[in-house]
Coordinates of N, CA and C in Angstrom, one line a residue:
M15 N -32.5 -13.7 8.1 CA -33.2 -13.5 9.4 C -33.3 -12.0 9.7
A16 N -34.5 -11.5 10.1 CA -34.6 -10.1 10.4 C -33.9 -9.8 11.7
K17 N -33.3 -8.6 11.7 CA -32.5 -8.2 12.9 C -33.5 -7.6 13.9
S18 N -33.1 -7.8 15.2 CA -33.9 -7.3 16.3 C -33.7 -5.8 16.4
G19 N -34.5 -5.1 17.2 CA -34.4 -3.7 17.4 C -33.1 -3.3 18.1
K20 N -32.6 -4.2 19.0 CA -31.4 -3.9 19.7 C -30.2 -4.0 18.8
E21 N -30.2 -5.0 17.9 CA -29.2 -5.1 16.9 C -29.1 -3.9 15.9
L22 N -30.3 -3.5 15.5 CA -30.3 -2.3 14.6 C -29.8 -1.0 15.3
D23 N -30.2 -0.9 16.6 CA -29.8 0.3 17.4 C -28.3 0.2 17.5
G24 N -27.7 -0.9 17.8 CA -26.3 -1.1 17.9 C -25.6 -0.7 16.6
Q25 N -26.1 -1.2 15.5 CA -25.6 -0.9 14.2 C -25.7 0.6 13.9
S26 N -26.8 1.2 14.3 CA -27.0 2.6 14.0 C -26.0 3.5 14.8
V27 N -25.7 3.1 16.1 CA -24.7 3.8 16.9 C -23.4 3.7 16.2
A28 N -23.0 2.5 15.8 CA -21.7 2.2 15.1 C -21.6 3.0 13.9
A29 N -22.7 3.1 13.1 CA -22.6 3.8 11.8 C -22.4 5.3 12.1
F30 N -23.1 5.9 13.0 CA -23.0 7.3 13.3 C -21.7 7.7 14.0
T31 N -21.1 6.7 14.7 CA -19.8 7.0 15.3 C -18.8 7.1 14.2
V32 N -18.8 6.2 13.2 CA -17.9 6.2 12.1 C -18.1 7.5 11.3
L33 N -19.3 7.8 11.0 CA -19.6 9.0 10.2 C -19.2 10.3 10.9
K34 N -19.4 10.3 12.3 CA -18.9 11.5 13.0 C -17.4 11.6 12.9
R35 N -16.7 10.5 12.9 CA -15.2 10.5 12.7 C -14.9 11.0 11.3
A36 N -15.7 10.6 10.3 CA -15.5 11.0 8.9 C -15.6 12.6 8.8
V37 N -16.6 13.1 9.4 CA -16.9 14.6 9.4 C -15.7 15.3 10.1
E38 N -15.2 14.7 11.2 CA -14.0 15.3 11.9 C -12.8 15.4 11.0
L39 N -12.5 14.2 10.4 CA -11.4 14.1 9.5 C -11.5 15.0 8.3
D40 N -12.8 15.1 7.8 CA -13.1 16.0 6.6 C -12.8 17.5 7.0
S41 N -13.2 17.9 8.2 CA -13.0 19.3 8.6 C -11.5 19.6 8.9
E42 N -10.7 18.5 9.1 CA -9.2 18.6 9.3 C -8.5 18.5 8.0
S43 N -9.2 18.4 6.9 CA -8.6 18.3 5.5 C -7.9 16.9 5.4
R44 N -8.2 16.0 6.2 CA -7.6 14.6 6.1 C -8.5 13.8 5.2
Y45 N -8.6 14.1 3.9 CA -9.6 13.7 3.0 C -9.6 12.2 2.7
Q46 N -8.4 11.6 2.6 CA -8.2 10.2 2.3 C -8.8 9.3 3.4
Q47 N -8.5 9.7 4.7 CA -9.0 9.0 5.8 C -10.5 9.2 6.0
A48 N -10.9 10.4 5.7 CA -12.4 10.8 5.8 C -13.2 10.0 4.8
L49 N -12.7 9.8 3.6 CA -13.4 9.0 2.6 C -13.6 7.6 3.0
V50 N -12.6 7.0 3.6 CA -12.7 5.6 4.1 C -13.8 5.5 5.1
C51 N -13.8 6.5 6.1 CA -14.8 6.5 7.1 C -16.2 6.7 6.6
Y52 N -16.3 7.7 5.6 CA -17.6 7.9 5.0 C -18.2 6.6 4.3
Q53 N -17.3 5.9 3.6 CA -17.7 4.7 2.9 C -18.2 3.6 3.9
E54 N -17.4 3.5 5.0 CA -17.7 2.5 6.0 C -19.0 2.8 6.7
G55 N -19.1 4.1 7.1 CA -20.3 4.5 7.8 C -21.6 4.4 7.0
I56 N -21.5 4.8 5.7 CA -22.6 4.7 4.8 C -23.0 3.2 4.6
D57 N -22.1 2.3 4.5 CA -22.4 0.9 4.4 C -23.1 0.4 5.6
L58 N -22.7 0.8 6.8 CA -23.3 0.4 8.0 C -24.8 1.0 8.1
L59 N -24.9 2.2 7.7 CA -26.2 2.9 7.7 C -27.2 2.2 6.7
M60 N -26.6 1.8 5.5 CA -27.5 1.0 4.6 C -28.0 -0.3 5.2
Q61 N -27.2 -0.9 6.0 CA -27.6 -2.2 6.6 C -28.7 -1.9 7.6
V62 N -28.6 -0.7 8.3 CA -29.7 -0.3 9.2 C -31.0 -0.1 8.4
L63 N -30.9 0.6 7.3 CA -32.0 1.0 6.5 C -32.7 -0.3 6.0
R64 N -31.9 -1.3 5.6 CA -32.6 -2.5 5.1 C -33.3 -3.3 6.2
G65 N -32.9 -3.1 7.4 CA -33.6 -3.8 8.5 C -34.7 -3.0 9.2
T66 N -34.9 -1.7 8.8 CA -35.9 -0.9 9.4 C -37.3 -1.0 8.7
K67 N -38.3 -1.2 9.4 CA -39.6 -1.4 8.9 C -40.5 -0.1 8.9
D68 N -40.2 0.8 9.9 CA -41.0 2.0 10.0 C -40.7 3.0 8.9
D69 N -41.7 3.4 8.1 CA -41.6 4.2 6.9 C -41.0 5.6 7.2
T70 N -41.4 6.2 8.4 CA -40.9 7.5 8.7 C -39.4 7.4 9.0
K71 N -39.0 6.4 9.7 CA -37.5 6.2 10.0 C -36.8 5.9 8.7
K72 N -37.4 5.1 7.9 CA -36.7 4.8 6.6 C -36.5 6.1 5.7
C73 N -37.5 6.9 5.7 CA -37.4 8.2 5.0 C -36.3 9.1 5.5
H74 N -36.2 9.1 6.9 CA -35.2 9.9 7.5 C -33.8 9.4 7.3
L75 N -33.6 8.1 7.3 CA -32.4 7.4 7.0 C -31.9 7.6 5.6
R76 N -32.8 7.6 4.7 CA -32.5 7.8 3.3 C -31.9 9.2 3.0
K77 N -32.6 10.2 3.7 CA -32.1 11.6 3.6 C -30.7 11.7 4.1
Q78 N -30.4 11.1 5.3 CA -29.1 11.1 5.9 C -28.1 10.4 5.0
I79 N -28.4 9.3 4.5 CA -27.5 8.5 3.6 C -27.2 9.3 2.4
T80 N -28.2 10.0 1.8 CA -28.0 10.8 0.6 C -27.0 11.9 0.9
G81 N -27.2 12.6 2.1 CA -26.3 13.7 2.4 C -24.9 13.2 2.6
Y82 N -24.7 12.1 3.2 CA -23.3 11.6 3.4 C -22.7 11.1 2.1
M83 N -23.5 10.5 1.2 CA -23.0 10.1 0.0 C -22.6 11.2 -0.9
D84 N -23.4 12.3 -0.9 CA -23.1 13.5 -1.7 C -21.7 14.1 -1.2
R85 N -21.5 14.1 0.1 CA -20.2 14.7 0.6 C -19.1 13.8 0.2
A86 N -19.3 12.4 0.4 CA -18.3 11.5 0.0 C -17.9 11.6 -1.4
E87 N -18.8 11.8 -2.3 CA -18.6 11.9 -3.7 C -17.7 13.2 -4.0
I88 N -18.0 14.3 -3.3 CA -17.2 15.5 -3.5 C -15.8 15.3 -3.0
V89 N -15.6 14.6 -1.9 CA -14.3 14.3 -1.4 C -13.5 13.4 -2.4
K90 N -14.2 12.4 -2.9 CA -13.6 11.4 -3.9 C -13.1 12.2 -5.1
K91 N -14.0 13.1 -5.6 CA -13.6 13.8 -6.8 C -12.4 14.7 -6.5
Y92 N -12.4 15.3 -5.3 CA -11.2 16.1 -5.0 C -9.9 15.3 -4.9
L93 N -10.0 14.1 -4.4 CA -8.8 13.2 -4.3 C -8.4 12.8 -5.7
D94 N -9.4 12.4 -6.5 CA -9.1 12.0 -7.9 C -8.4 13.2 -8.6
Q95 N -8.8 14.4 -8.4 CA -8.2 15.5 -9.1 C -6.8 15.8 -8.5
E96 N -6.6 15.5 -7.2 CA -5.2 15.6 -6.7 C -4.3 14.6 -7.3
K97 N -4.8 13.4 -7.5 CA -4.0 12.4 -8.2 C -3.6 12.9 -9.6
E98 N -4.6 13.4 -10.3 CA -4.4 13.9 -11.7 C -3.4 15.0 -11.7
D99 N -3.4 15.8 -10.7 CA -2.5 17.0 -10.6 C -1.2 16.6 -10.0
G100 N -1.0 15.4 -9.6 CA 0.2 14.9 -9.0 C 0.4 15.5 -7.6
K101 N -0.6 15.8 -6.9 CA -0.5 16.3 -5.5 C -0.9 15.3 -4.4
Y102 N -1.3 14.1 -4.8 CA -1.8 13.1 -3.9 C -0.7 12.7 -2.9
H103 N -1.0 12.7 -1.6 CA 0.0 12.2 -0.6 C -0.7 11.6 0.5
K104 N -0.3 10.4 0.8 CA -0.8 9.6 2.0 C 0.4 9.1 2.7
Q105 N 0.3 9.1 4.1 CA 1.4 8.6 4.9 C 0.9 7.5 5.8
I106 N 1.7 6.5 5.9 CA 1.4 5.4 6.8 C 2.6 5.2 7.8
K107 N 2.3 5.2 9.0 CA 3.4 5.0 10.0 C 3.3 3.6 10.6
I108 N 4.4 2.9 10.3 CA 4.5 1.5 10.8 C 5.2 1.6 12.2
E109 N 4.5 1.1 13.2 CA 5.0 1.2 14.6 C 6.0 0.0 14.8
E110 N 6.9 0.2 15.8 CA 7.8 -0.9 16.2 C 7.0 -2.1 16.6
N111 N 7.4 -3.3 15.9 CA 6.8 -4.6 16.2 C 5.4 -4.7 15.6
A112 N 5.0 -3.8 14.8 CA 3.7 -3.9 14.2 C 3.7 -5.0 13.1
T113 N 2.5 -5.7 12.9 CA 2.4 -6.7 11.9 C 1.3 -6.3 10.9
G114 N 1.2 -7.1 9.9 CA 0.1 -6.8 8.9 C 0.6 -6.0 7.7
F115 N 2.0 -5.9 7.6 CA 2.5 -5.0 6.5 C 3.4 -5.8 5.5
S116 N 2.9 -6.9 5.1 CA 3.6 -7.6 4.0 C 3.6 -6.7 2.8
Y117 N 4.5 -7.1 1.8 CA 4.5 -6.3 0.6 C 3.1 -6.3 -0.1
E118 N 2.4 -7.4 -0.1 CA 1.1 -7.5 -0.7 C 0.1 -6.6 0.0
S119 N 0.2 -6.5 1.3 CA -0.8 -5.7 2.1 C -0.5 -4.2 1.8
L120 N 0.8 -3.9 1.6 CA 1.2 -2.5 1.5 C 1.1 -2.0 0.0
F121 N 1.4 -2.8 -0.9 CA 1.4 -2.4 -2.3 C 0.3 -2.8 -3.2
Q122 N -0.5 -3.8 -2.8 CA -1.4 -4.5 -3.7 C -2.5 -3.5 -4.3
K123 N -2.9 -2.5 -3.5 CA -4.0 -1.6 -3.9 C -3.5 -0.6 -5.0
Y124 N -2.2 -0.5 -5.2 CA -1.6 0.4 -6.2 C -1.2 -0.4 -7.4
L125 N -1.4 -1.7 -7.4 CA -1.0 -2.5 -8.6 C -2.2 -2.9 -9.4
N126 N -2.2 -2.7 -10.7 CA -3.3 -3.2 -11.5 C -2.7 -3.6 -12.9
E127 N -3.6 -3.9 -13.8 CA -3.2 -4.5 -15.1 C -2.4 -3.4 -15.9
T128 N -2.4 -2.2 -15.5 CA -1.7 -1.2 -16.3 C -0.2 -1.1 -15.9
V129 N 0.2 -1.8 -14.8 CA 1.6 -1.8 -14.4 C 2.4 -2.7 -15.2
T130 N 3.3 -2.1 -16.0 CA 4.2 -2.9 -16.9 C 5.6 -2.7 -16.6
E131 N 5.9 -1.6 -15.9 CA 7.3 -1.2 -15.6 C 7.4 -0.7 -14.2
V132 N 8.5 -1.1 -13.5 CA 8.7 -0.7 -12.1 C 10.2 -0.3 -11.9
W133 N 10.3 0.8 -11.1 CA 11.7 1.3 -10.8 C 11.8 1.2 -9.3
I134 N 12.9 0.6 -8.9 CA 13.2 0.4 -7.4 C 14.6 1.1 -7.2
Q135 N 14.6 2.0 -6.2 CA 15.8 2.6 -5.8 C 16.0 2.3 -4.3
D136 N 17.0 1.5 -4.0 CA 17.2 1.1 -2.6 C 18.7 0.8 -2.5
P137 N 19.5 1.5 -1.7 CA 20.9 1.3 -1.6 C 21.3 0.0 -0.9
Y138 N 20.4 -0.6 -0.2 CA 20.7 -1.8 0.6 C 20.0 -3.1 0.1
I139 N 20.4 -3.5 -1.1 CA 20.0 -4.8 -1.6 C 21.3 -5.6 -1.7
R140 N 21.9 -5.9 -0.6 CA 23.2 -6.5 -0.5 C 23.2 -7.8 0.2
Q141 N 22.8 -7.8 1.5 CA 22.9 -9.0 2.4 C 21.9 -10.0 2.0
N142 N 22.1 -11.2 2.5 CA 21.3 -12.4 2.1 C 19.8 -12.1 2.3
H143 N 19.4 -11.6 3.5 CA 18.0 -11.3 3.8 C 17.4 -10.2 2.9
Q144 N 18.3 -9.2 2.5 CA 17.9 -8.1 1.7 C 17.6 -8.6 0.2
L145 N 18.4 -9.6 -0.2 CA 18.2 -10.2 -1.5 C 16.9 -11.0 -1.5
Y146 N 16.6 -11.7 -0.4 CA 15.4 -12.4 -0.3 C 14.2 -11.4 -0.3
N147 N 14.3 -10.3 0.4 CA 13.3 -9.3 0.4 C 13.0 -8.8 -1.1
F148 N 14.0 -8.5 -1.8 CA 13.9 -8.1 -3.2 C 13.2 -9.2 -4.0
L149 N 13.6 -10.4 -3.8 CA 13.0 -11.6 -4.5 C 11.5 -11.6 -4.2
R150 N 11.1 -11.5 -3.0 CA 9.7 -11.6 -2.6 C 8.9 -10.4 -3.3
F151 N 9.6 -9.3 -3.3 CA 8.9 -8.1 -4.0 C 8.7 -8.4 -5.5
C152 N 9.7 -9.0 -6.1 CA 9.6 -9.4 -7.5 C 8.5 -10.5 -7.7
E153 N 8.4 -11.4 -6.8 CA 7.3 -12.4 -6.9 C 6.0 -11.8 -6.9
M154 N 5.8 -10.8 -6.0 CA 4.5 -10.1 -6.0 C 4.2 -9.4 -7.3
L155 N 5.2 -8.8 -8.0 CA 5.0 -8.1 -9.2 C 4.6 -8.9 -10.4
I156 N 5.0 -10.2 -10.4 CA 4.7 -11.0 -11.6 C 3.3 -11.7 -11.5
K157 N 2.7 -11.5 -10.3 CA 1.4 -12.1 -10.1 C 0.3 -11.2 -10.8
K158 N -0.8 -11.8 -11.1 CA -2.0 -11.0 -11.6 C -2.4 -10.0 -10.5
P159 N -2.9 -8.8 -10.8 CA -3.3 -8.4 -12.2 C -2.2 -7.7 -12.9
C160 N -1.0 -7.6 -12.3 CA 0.1 -6.9 -13.0 C 0.5 -7.6 -14.3
K161 N 1.1 -6.8 -15.2 CA 1.6 -7.4 -16.4 C 3.0 -6.8 -16.6
V162 N 3.8 -6.9 -15.5 CA 5.1 -6.3 -15.5 C 6.1 -7.0 -16.5
K163 N 6.7 -6.1 -17.3 CA 7.7 -6.6 -18.3 C 9.1 -6.2 -18.0
T164 N 9.3 -5.1 -17.3 CA 10.6 -4.6 -16.9 C 10.7 -4.1 -15.5
I165 N 11.7 -4.5 -14.8 CA 12.0 -4.0 -13.4 C 13.4 -3.4 -13.4
H166 N 13.5 -2.2 -13.0 CA 14.8 -1.5 -12.9 C 15.2 -1.4 -11.4
L167 N 16.4 -1.9 -11.1 CA 16.9 -1.8 -9.8 C 18.1 -0.9 -9.7
L168 N 18.1 0.2 -8.9 CA 19.3 1.0 -8.7 C 19.6 0.8 -7.2
T169 N 20.8 0.2 -7.0 CA 21.3 0.0 -5.7 C 22.8 0.3 -5.6
S170 N 23.3 0.1 -4.4 CA 24.8 0.3 -4.2 C 25.5 -1.0 -4.3
L171 N 26.7 -1.0 -4.7 CA 27.5 -2.2 -4.8 C 28.3 -2.5 -3.5
D172 N 28.1 -3.7 -3.1 CA 28.8 -4.2 -1.9 C 30.3 -4.3 -2.2
V173 N 31.2 -3.6 -1.6 CA 32.6 -3.6 -2.0 C 33.4 -4.5 -1.0
G174 N 32.6 -5.1 0.0 CA 33.3 -5.9 1.0 C 33.2 -7.4 0.7
S175 N 33.2 -8.2 1.7 CA 33.1 -9.6 1.6 C 31.8 -10.2 0.9
G176 N 30.8 -9.3 1.0 CA 29.5 -9.8 0.4 C 29.3 -9.5 -1.1
K177 N 30.3 -9.0 -1.7 CA 30.2 -8.6 -3.1 C 29.8 -9.7 -4.0
Q178 N 30.4 -10.9 -3.8 CA 30.1 -12.1 -4.6 C 28.7 -12.5 -4.4
Q179 N 28.3 -12.5 -3.1 CA 26.9 -13.0 -2.8 C 25.9 -12.1 -3.4
Q180 N 26.1 -10.7 -3.4 CA 25.2 -9.8 -4.0 C 25.1 -10.0 -5.5
S181 N 26.3 -10.1 -6.1 CA 26.3 -10.2 -7.6 C 25.6 -11.5 -8.0
S182 N 26.0 -12.6 -7.4 CA 25.4 -13.9 -7.8 C 23.9 -14.0 -7.5
G183 N 23.5 -13.4 -6.3 CA 22.1 -13.4 -6.0 C 21.2 -12.7 -6.9
L184 N 21.7 -11.5 -7.3 CA 20.9 -10.7 -8.2 C 20.9 -11.3 -9.6
Q185 N 22.0 -11.9 -10.0 CA 22.0 -12.6 -11.3 C 21.0 -13.8 -11.3
E186 N 20.9 -14.5 -10.2 CA 20.0 -15.6 -10.2 C 18.5 -15.1 -10.3
I187 N 18.3 -14.0 -9.6 CA 16.9 -13.4 -9.6 C 16.6 -12.9 -11.1
K188 N 17.6 -12.3 -11.7 CA 17.5 -11.9 -13.1 C 17.1 -13.0 -14.0
E189 N 17.8 -14.1 -13.9 CA 17.6 -15.3 -14.7 C 16.2 -15.9 -14.5
S190 N 15.9 -15.9 -13.2 CA 14.6 -16.5 -12.8 C 13.4 -15.6 -13.4
L191 N 13.6 -14.3 -13.3 CA 12.6 -13.4 -13.9 C 12.4 -13.6 -15.4
Q192 N 13.5 -13.9 -16.1 CA 13.5 -14.1 -17.5 C 12.6 -15.3 -17.9
N193 N 12.5 -16.3 -17.0 CA 11.6 -17.4 -17.2 C 10.1 -17.0 -17.3
Y194 N 9.9 -15.8 -16.7 CA 8.5 -15.3 -16.7 C 8.3 -14.1 -17.7
G195 N 9.3 -14.0 -18.5 CA 9.3 -12.9 -19.5 C 9.5 -11.5 -19.0
V196 N 10.2 -11.4 -17.9 CA 10.4 -10.1 -17.2 C 11.9 -9.8 -17.3
L197 N 12.2 -8.6 -17.7 CA 13.6 -8.1 -17.8 C 14.0 -7.4 -16.5
L198 N 15.1 -7.8 -15.9 CA 15.6 -7.1 -14.7 C 16.8 -6.3 -15.1
E199 N 16.7 -5.0 -15.1 CA 17.9 -4.1 -15.4 C 18.5 -3.6 -14.1
L200 N 19.8 -3.9 -14.0 CA 20.6 -3.6 -12.8 C 21.5 -2.4 -13.0
E201 N 21.5 -1.5 -12.0 CA 22.4 -0.4 -12.1 C 22.9 -0.1 -10.7
Y202 N 24.2 0.1 -10.6 CA 24.9 0.4 -9.3 C 25.3 1.8 -9.2
S203 N 25.2 2.4 -8.0 CA 25.7 3.8 -7.7 C 26.2 3.9 -6.3
S204 N 27.3 4.5 -6.1 CA 27.9 4.7 -4.8 C 27.3 5.9 -4.1
S205 N 26.5 6.7 -4.8 CA 25.9 7.9 -4.3 C 24.4 7.8 -4.0
V206 N 23.9 6.6 -4.3 CA 22.4 6.5 -4.0 C 22.1 6.4 -2.5
H207 N 21.2 7.1 -2.1 CA 20.8 7.1 -0.7 C 19.3 7.0 -0.5
D208 N 18.5 7.7 -1.4 CA 17.1 7.7 -1.2 C 16.5 6.3 -1.5
R209 N 15.4 6.0 -0.9 CA 14.7 4.8 -1.2 C 13.3 5.1 -1.7
E210 N 13.0 4.6 -2.9 CA 11.7 4.8 -3.5 C 11.4 3.8 -4.5
I211 N 10.1 3.6 -4.7 CA 9.6 2.6 -5.7 C 8.5 3.3 -6.5
R212 N 8.7 3.2 -7.9 CA 7.8 3.8 -8.8 C 7.1 2.8 -9.7
F213 N 5.8 3.0 -9.9 CA 5.1 2.1 -10.9 C 4.7 3.0 -12.1
N214 N 4.7 2.5 -13.3 CA 4.4 3.3 -14.4 C 2.9 3.7 -14.6
N215 N 2.1 3.4 -13.5 CA 0.7 3.9 -13.5 C 0.6 5.1 -12.7
G216 N 1.8 5.7 -12.3 CA 1.8 7.0 -11.6 C 2.0 6.9 -10.1
W217 N 2.0 5.7 -9.5 CA 2.2 5.7 -8.0 C 3.7 5.6 -7.7
M218 N 4.0 6.3 -6.6 CA 5.4 6.3 -6.1 C 5.3 6.1 -4.6
I219 N 6.0 5.1 -4.1 CA 6.0 4.8 -2.6 C 7.5 5.0 -2.1
K220 N 7.6 5.8 -1.0 CA 8.9 6.0 -0.4 C 8.8 5.4 1.0
I221 N 9.7 4.4 1.3 CA 9.7 3.8 2.6 C 11.0 4.2 3.3
G222 N 10.9 4.7 4.5 CA 12.1 5.1 5.2 C 13.2 4.1 5.3
R223 N 12.9 2.8 5.4 CA 13.9 1.8 5.5 C 14.0 1.0 4.2
G224 N 13.3 1.4 3.2 CA 13.4 0.7 1.9 C 12.6 -0.6 2.1
L225 N 13.0 -1.6 1.4 CA 12.3 -3.0 1.5 C 12.7 -3.7 2.8
D226 N 13.7 -3.2 3.5 CA 14.3 -3.9 4.6 C 13.6 -3.4 5.9
Y227 N 12.3 -3.6 6.1 CA 11.7 -3.1 7.3 C 11.1 -4.2 8.2
F228 N 11.4 -5.4 7.8 CA 11.0 -6.6 8.6 C 12.1 -7.0 9.6
K229 N 11.6 -7.4 10.8 CA 12.6 -7.9 11.8 C 13.0 -9.3 11.5
K230 N 14.1 -9.7 12.1 CA 14.5 -11.1 11.9 C 13.6 -12.0 12.7
P231 N 13.1 -13.2 12.1 CA 12.2 -14.1 12.8 C 12.9 -14.6 14.0
Q232 N 12.1 -15.0 15.0 CA 12.6 -15.5 16.3 C 13.3 -16.9 16.1
S233 N 12.8 -17.7 15.2 CA 13.4 -18.9 14.9 C 12.9 -19.4 13.5
R234 N 13.4 -20.5 13.0 CA 13.0 -21.0 11.6 C 11.6 -21.5 11.6
F235 N 11.1 -21.8 12.8 CA 9.7 -22.4 12.9 C 8.8 -21.5 13.7
S236 N 9.0 -20.2 13.7 CA 8.1 -19.3 14.3 C 7.2 -18.6 13.3
L237 N 6.0 -18.3 13.8 CA 5.0 -17.6 12.9 C 5.6 -16.3 12.4
G238 N 5.4 -16.1 11.1 CA 6.0 -14.9 10.5 C 7.2 -15.2 9.7
Y239 N 7.8 -16.5 9.8 CA 9.0 -16.8 9.0 C 8.6 -16.9 7.5
C240 N 7.4 -17.4 7.2 CA 7.0 -17.5 5.8 C 6.0 -16.4 5.5
D241 N 5.0 -16.2 6.3 CA 4.0 -15.2 6.0 C 4.4 -13.9 6.6
F242 N 4.7 -12.9 5.8 CA 5.3 -11.7 6.2 C 4.2 -10.7 6.8
D243 N 2.9 -11.1 6.7 CA 1.9 -10.3 7.4 C 2.0 -10.6 8.9
L244 N 2.6 -11.7 9.3 CA 2.7 -12.0 10.7 C 4.1 -11.7 11.2
R245 N 5.0 -11.1 10.4 CA 6.3 -10.8 10.8 C 6.4 -9.4 11.4
P246 N 6.9 -9.2 12.6 CA 7.0 -7.9 13.2 C 7.9 -7.0 12.4
C247 N 7.6 -5.7 12.4 CA 8.4 -4.7 11.6 C 9.2 -3.8 12.5
H248 N 10.2 -3.2 11.9 CA 10.9 -2.1 12.5 C 10.0 -0.9 12.3
E249 N 10.2 0.1 13.2 CA 9.4 1.4 13.0 C 9.9 2.1 11.7
T250 N 9.0 2.5 10.9 CA 9.3 3.3 9.7 C 8.1 4.0 9.2
T251 N 8.3 4.9 8.2 CA 7.3 5.7 7.6 C 7.1 5.4 6.1
V252 N 5.9 5.2 5.7 CA 5.7 5.0 4.3 C 4.9 6.2 3.7
D253 N 5.5 6.9 2.7 CA 4.8 8.0 2.0 C 4.4 7.6 0.6
I254 N 3.2 7.8 0.3 CA 2.6 7.4 -1.0 C 2.2 8.6 -1.8
F255 N 2.7 8.7 -3.0 CA 2.4 9.8 -3.9 C 1.8 9.3 -5.2
H256 N 1.1 10.2 -5.9 CA 0.7 9.8 -7.3 C 1.1 11.0 -8.2
N257 N 1.8 10.6 -9.2 CA 2.2 11.6 -10.2 C 1.6 11.3 -11.6
K258 N 1.3 12.3 -12.4 CA 0.7 12.1 -13.7 C 1.7 11.3 -14.6
H259 N 3.0 11.6 -14.4 CA 3.9 10.9 -15.2 C 5.1 10.4 -14.3
T260 N 5.4 9.1 -14.4 CA 6.5 8.6 -13.6 C 7.8 8.6 -14.5
K261 N 8.7 9.3 -14.0 CA 10.0 9.4 -14.7 C 11.0 8.3 -14.2
K262 N 11.8 7.9 -15.1 CA 12.8 6.9 -14.8 C 13.8 7.5 -13.8
I263 N 14.2 6.7 -12.8 CA 15.1 7.1 -11.7 C 16.5 7.4 -12.3

């Protein structure tokens, strides 16, 4: 169905609003965010073009789209080069009680068929809920498109009453992963403090709270108990880097 003039005008305003934001972010050297806005704005402007019948307006829109596409391509090449040089850095701030930050939502875009080995450094894989967090993370890793064969976990050893729970829990996860042809290598250190996750395709993610950034569910039958996209989070910061070569922790 052809769109009315009002609908096209509304779409045009939305497109140029997003593109204006893209230019602002671009001028502030916030290139990753700028690229997202360029792509979204160009897509909206393409929809306006398809619904425009006036040839003069169509010609003008094509020139504008070409200009924005050229700039977006320059930004994309710059970001690709930064990744190649190991200088890429993106930061995500998770606000207190924010939702929509399951492991899949946070990590999926950095996982592809080239990921065969993962290094996890997190001092707090001890308590029951932390073991379940690690298990959920492992479940994500064995799904397509990943072809993970080895997972390295460096954590601290619980020397208190939870030592047996930690040991048996990680052993069960290790045995379960073996059923999927995945090796879990465990290493303990009393001096480990940093939290970071590395994939052998060059991506490195540092989360201020490690994997333990979800809040406790309100009850066993509250939304977010199973679907972690609906689970409120603690405030934390996620820093994402890309290195040419990922070294073993």
